[in-house]
Tab-separated table of C-alpha atoms and ligand atoms in Angstrom:
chain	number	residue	atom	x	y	z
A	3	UNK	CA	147.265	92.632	123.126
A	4	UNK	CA	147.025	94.724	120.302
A	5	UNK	CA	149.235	95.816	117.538
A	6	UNK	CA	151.999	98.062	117.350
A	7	UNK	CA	153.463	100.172	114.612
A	8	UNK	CA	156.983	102.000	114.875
A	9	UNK	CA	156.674	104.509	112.068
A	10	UNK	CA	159.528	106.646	111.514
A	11	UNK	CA	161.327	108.994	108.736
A	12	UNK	CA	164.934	108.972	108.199
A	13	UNK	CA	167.349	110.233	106.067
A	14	UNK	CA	171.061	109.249	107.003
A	15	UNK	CA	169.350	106.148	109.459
A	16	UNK	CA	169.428	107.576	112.644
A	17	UNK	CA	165.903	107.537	113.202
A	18	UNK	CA	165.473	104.331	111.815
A	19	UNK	CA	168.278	102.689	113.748
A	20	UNK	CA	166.200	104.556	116.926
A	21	UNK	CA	162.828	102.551	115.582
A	22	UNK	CA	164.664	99.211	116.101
A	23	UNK	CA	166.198	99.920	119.698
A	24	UNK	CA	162.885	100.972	120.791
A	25	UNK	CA	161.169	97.990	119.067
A	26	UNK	CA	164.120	95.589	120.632
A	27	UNK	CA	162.647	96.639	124.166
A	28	UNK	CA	159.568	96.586	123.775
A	29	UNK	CA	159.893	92.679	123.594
A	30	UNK	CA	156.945	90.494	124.109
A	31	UNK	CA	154.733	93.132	121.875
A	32	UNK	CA	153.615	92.462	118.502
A	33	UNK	CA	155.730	95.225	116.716
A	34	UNK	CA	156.056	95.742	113.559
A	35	UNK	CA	158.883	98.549	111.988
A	36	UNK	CA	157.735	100.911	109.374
A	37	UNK	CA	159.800	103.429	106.917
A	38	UNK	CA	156.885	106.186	106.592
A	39	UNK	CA	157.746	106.587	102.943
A	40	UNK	CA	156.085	102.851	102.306
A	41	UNK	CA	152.880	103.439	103.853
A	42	UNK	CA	149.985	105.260	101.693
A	43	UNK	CA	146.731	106.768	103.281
A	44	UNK	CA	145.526	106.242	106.944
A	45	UNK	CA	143.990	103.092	106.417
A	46	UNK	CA	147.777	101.375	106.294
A	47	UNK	CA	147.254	102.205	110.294
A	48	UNK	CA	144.064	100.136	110.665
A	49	UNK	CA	145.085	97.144	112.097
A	50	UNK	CA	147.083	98.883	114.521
A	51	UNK	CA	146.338	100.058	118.039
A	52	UNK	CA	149.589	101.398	119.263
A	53	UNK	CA	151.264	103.960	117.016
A	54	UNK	CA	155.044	104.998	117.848
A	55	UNK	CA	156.019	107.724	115.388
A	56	UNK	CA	159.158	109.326	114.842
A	57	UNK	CA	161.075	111.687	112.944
A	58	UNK	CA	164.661	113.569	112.517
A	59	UNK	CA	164.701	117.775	112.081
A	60	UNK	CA	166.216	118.684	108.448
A	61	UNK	CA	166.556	121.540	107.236
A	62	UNK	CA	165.767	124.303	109.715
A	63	UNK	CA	163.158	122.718	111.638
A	64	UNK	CA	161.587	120.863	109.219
A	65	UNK	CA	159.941	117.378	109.240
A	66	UNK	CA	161.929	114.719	108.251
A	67	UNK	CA	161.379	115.074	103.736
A	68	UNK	CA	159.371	111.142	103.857
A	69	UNK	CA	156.639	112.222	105.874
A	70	UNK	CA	155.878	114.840	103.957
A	71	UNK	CA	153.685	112.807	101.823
A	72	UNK	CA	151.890	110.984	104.807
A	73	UNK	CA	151.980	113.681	107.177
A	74	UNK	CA	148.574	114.963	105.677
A	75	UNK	CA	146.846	111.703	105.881
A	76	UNK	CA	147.914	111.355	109.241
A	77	UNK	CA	146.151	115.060	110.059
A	78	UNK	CA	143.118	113.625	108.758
A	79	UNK	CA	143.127	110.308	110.766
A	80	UNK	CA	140.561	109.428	113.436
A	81	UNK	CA	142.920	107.838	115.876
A	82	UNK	CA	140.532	107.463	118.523
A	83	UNK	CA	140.823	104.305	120.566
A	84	UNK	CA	144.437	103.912	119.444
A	85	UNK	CA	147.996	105.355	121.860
A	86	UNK	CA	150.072	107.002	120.360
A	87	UNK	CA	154.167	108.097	121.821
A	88	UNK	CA	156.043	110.777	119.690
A	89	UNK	CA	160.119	110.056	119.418
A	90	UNK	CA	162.414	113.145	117.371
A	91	UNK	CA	166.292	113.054	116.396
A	92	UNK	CA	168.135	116.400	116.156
A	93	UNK	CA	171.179	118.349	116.716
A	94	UNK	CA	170.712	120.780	120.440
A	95	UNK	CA	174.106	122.357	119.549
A	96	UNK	CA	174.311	123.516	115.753
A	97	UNK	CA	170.095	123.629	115.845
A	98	UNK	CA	169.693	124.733	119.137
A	99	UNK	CA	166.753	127.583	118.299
A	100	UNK	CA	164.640	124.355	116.585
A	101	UNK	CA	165.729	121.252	118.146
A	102	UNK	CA	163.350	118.379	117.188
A	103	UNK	CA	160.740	120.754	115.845
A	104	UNK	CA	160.077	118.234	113.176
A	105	UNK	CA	158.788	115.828	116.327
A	106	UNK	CA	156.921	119.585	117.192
A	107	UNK	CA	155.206	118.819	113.197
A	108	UNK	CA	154.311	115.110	114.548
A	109	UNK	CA	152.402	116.425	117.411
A	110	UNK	CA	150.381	119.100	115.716
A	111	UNK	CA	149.175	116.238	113.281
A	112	UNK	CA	148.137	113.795	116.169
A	113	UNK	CA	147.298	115.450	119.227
A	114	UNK	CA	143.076	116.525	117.992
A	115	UNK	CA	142.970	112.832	116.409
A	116	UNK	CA	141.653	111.615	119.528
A	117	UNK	CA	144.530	109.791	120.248
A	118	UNK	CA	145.806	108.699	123.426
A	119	UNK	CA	148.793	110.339	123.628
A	120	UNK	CA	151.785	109.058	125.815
A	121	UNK	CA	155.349	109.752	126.359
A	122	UNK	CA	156.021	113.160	127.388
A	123	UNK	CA	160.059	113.831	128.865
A	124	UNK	CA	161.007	116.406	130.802
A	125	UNK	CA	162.949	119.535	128.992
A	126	UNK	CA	165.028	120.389	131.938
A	127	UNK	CA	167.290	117.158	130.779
A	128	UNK	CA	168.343	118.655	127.433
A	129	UNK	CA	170.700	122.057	126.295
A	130	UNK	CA	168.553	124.526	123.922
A	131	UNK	CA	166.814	127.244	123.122
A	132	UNK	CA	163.662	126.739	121.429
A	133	UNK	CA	161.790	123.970	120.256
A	134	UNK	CA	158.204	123.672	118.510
A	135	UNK	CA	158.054	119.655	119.935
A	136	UNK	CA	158.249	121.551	123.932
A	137	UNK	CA	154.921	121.989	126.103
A	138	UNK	CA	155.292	123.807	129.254
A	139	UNK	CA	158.591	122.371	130.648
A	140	UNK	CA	158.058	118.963	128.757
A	141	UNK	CA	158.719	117.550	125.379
A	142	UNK	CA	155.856	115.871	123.513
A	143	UNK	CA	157.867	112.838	123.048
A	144	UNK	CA	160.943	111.191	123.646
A	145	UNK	CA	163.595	113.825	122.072
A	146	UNK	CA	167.271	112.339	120.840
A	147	UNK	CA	170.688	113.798	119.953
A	148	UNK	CA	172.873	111.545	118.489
A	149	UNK	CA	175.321	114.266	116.828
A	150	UNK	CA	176.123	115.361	120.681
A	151	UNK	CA	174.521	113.096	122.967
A	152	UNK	CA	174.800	109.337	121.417
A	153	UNK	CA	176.110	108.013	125.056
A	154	UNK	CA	172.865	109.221	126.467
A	155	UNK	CA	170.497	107.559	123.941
A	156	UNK	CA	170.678	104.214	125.013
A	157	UNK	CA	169.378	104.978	128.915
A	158	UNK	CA	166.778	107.542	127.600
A	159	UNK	CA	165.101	104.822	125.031
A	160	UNK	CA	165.226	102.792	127.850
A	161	UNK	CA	163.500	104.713	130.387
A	162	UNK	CA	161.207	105.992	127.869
A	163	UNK	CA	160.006	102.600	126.819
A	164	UNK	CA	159.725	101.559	130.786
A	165	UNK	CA	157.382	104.753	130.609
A	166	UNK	CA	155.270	103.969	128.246
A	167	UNK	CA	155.389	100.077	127.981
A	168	UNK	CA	152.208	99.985	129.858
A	169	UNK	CA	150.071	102.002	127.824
A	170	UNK	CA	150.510	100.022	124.717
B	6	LIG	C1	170.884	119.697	106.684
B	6	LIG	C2	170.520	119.347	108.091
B	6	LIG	C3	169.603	120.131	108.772
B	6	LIG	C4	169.258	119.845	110.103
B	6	LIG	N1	168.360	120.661	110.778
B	6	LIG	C5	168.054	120.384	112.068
B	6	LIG	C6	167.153	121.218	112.800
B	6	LIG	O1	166.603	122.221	112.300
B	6	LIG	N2	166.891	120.905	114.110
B	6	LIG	C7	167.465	119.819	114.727
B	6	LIG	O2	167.194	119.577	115.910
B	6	LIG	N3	168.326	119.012	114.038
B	6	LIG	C8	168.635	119.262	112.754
B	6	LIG	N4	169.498	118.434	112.070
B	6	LIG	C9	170.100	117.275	112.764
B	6	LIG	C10	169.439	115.939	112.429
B	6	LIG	O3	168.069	115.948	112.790
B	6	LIG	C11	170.167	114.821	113.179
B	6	LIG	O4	171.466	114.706	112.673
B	6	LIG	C12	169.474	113.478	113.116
B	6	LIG	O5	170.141	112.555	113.969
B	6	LIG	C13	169.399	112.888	111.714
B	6	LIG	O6	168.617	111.706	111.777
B	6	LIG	P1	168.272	110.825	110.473
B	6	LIG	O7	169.574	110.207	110.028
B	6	LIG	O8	167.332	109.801	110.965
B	6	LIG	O9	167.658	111.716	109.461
B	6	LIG	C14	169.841	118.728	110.749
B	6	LIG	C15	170.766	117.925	110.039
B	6	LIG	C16	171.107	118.228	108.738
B	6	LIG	C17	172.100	117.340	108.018
C-alpha cells in the first residue's frame, strides 16, 4: 500500500482540523498530515503515491495565502502514477459568487499533471452561485462550509472518504 499525504493550507485551522478528520478515517493507511507552508519543491511529494490536498477561500476567491509559495511547484509536478482527491473550506452565504474557488486554484494546478484524479461531489447538495472549483453539475473535490454548514461536515468527510478510500 502506498503512501499518503494530506496537504492542506489554513489560516484560522479549519482546514487543518478538516486534514485530521479525513486522515482519522482513512485508518489502516499510511497517512501522513502536512501544513503546505513546510514543504519546499515537488520532490517533498516523492515518496508519496496518494496526494489529498486542500485549501480554505480568502480573500475573494483566493487560494488559501500558504500555498502560494508551493502552488507553482505543484503546476510543474509530473504526478503521473500518483491519485490525487481535492478538499476546499469556504463560506456559501457571505461568498456565495466564489465559494471554494481557492479548491477551483487546486484543480487547475493538478488536473494536466497526469494525476489520477478522484473525489468529485455533486453541486446540487450545496446553496451558491458561482464557483471556479464546479465542473458541469459537480465539484472537483469534496467542498466544506463550516461558517454555515459545520453539522453537515462530519457525514460529508465521511461519505467522501468511503468514496474515495479505494482509490488510494
Ligand atoms: C477575509 C476572508 C475572506 C474569505 N473569502 C472567501 C471566499 O472568497 N470564498 C469562500 O468560499 N470563502 C471565503 N472565506 C471563508 C473561509 O474560506 C472559511 O471561513 C474557511 O472555513 C476558513 O478556513 P481556514 O481556517 O482553514 O482558513 C473567507 C473568509 C475570510 C475571513
Amino acid at each position: 500500500m502506498g503512501k499518503i499525504a494530506i496537504i492542506y493550507g489554513s489560516s484560522t485551522d479549519n482546514t487543518a482540523s478538516v486534514a485530521e478528520k479525513i486522515a482519522a478515517k482513512l485508518s489502516g493507511k499510511d497517512v501522513s498530515v502536512i501544513d503546505v507552508a513546510k514543504l519546499k519543491s515537488a520532490d517533498d511529494l516523492k515518496d508519496y503515491s496518494g496526494l489529498i490536498l486542500g485549501t480554505s477561500t480568502m480573500g475573494l476567491g483566493d487560494l488559501q495565502d500558504d500555498w502560494d509559495g508551493f502552488v507553482s511547484q505543484l503546476k510543474k509536478a509530473d504526478l503521473s502514477g500518483k491519485t490525487v482527491a481535492l478538499f476546499g473550506l469556504g463560506d456559501s452565504a457571505s461568498y456565495s459568487d466564489t465559494f471554494v474557488d481557492g479548491m477551483g486554484s487546486l484543480y487547475a494546478a493538478v488536473k494536466d499533471s497526469g494525476a489520477n484524479l478522484v473525489g468529485r461531489v455533486a453541486a446540487s447538495d450545496y446553496t451558491f452561485d458561482a464557483s471556479t472549483a464546479v465542473e458541469g453539475d459537480e465539484f472537483v473535490g469534496l467542498a466544506l462550509d463550516e461558517d454555515n454548514e459545520s453539522d453537515q461536515t462530519d457525514s460529508r468527510i465521511a461519505a467522501w472518504v468511503d468514496q474515495i478510500s479505494a482509490s488510494f
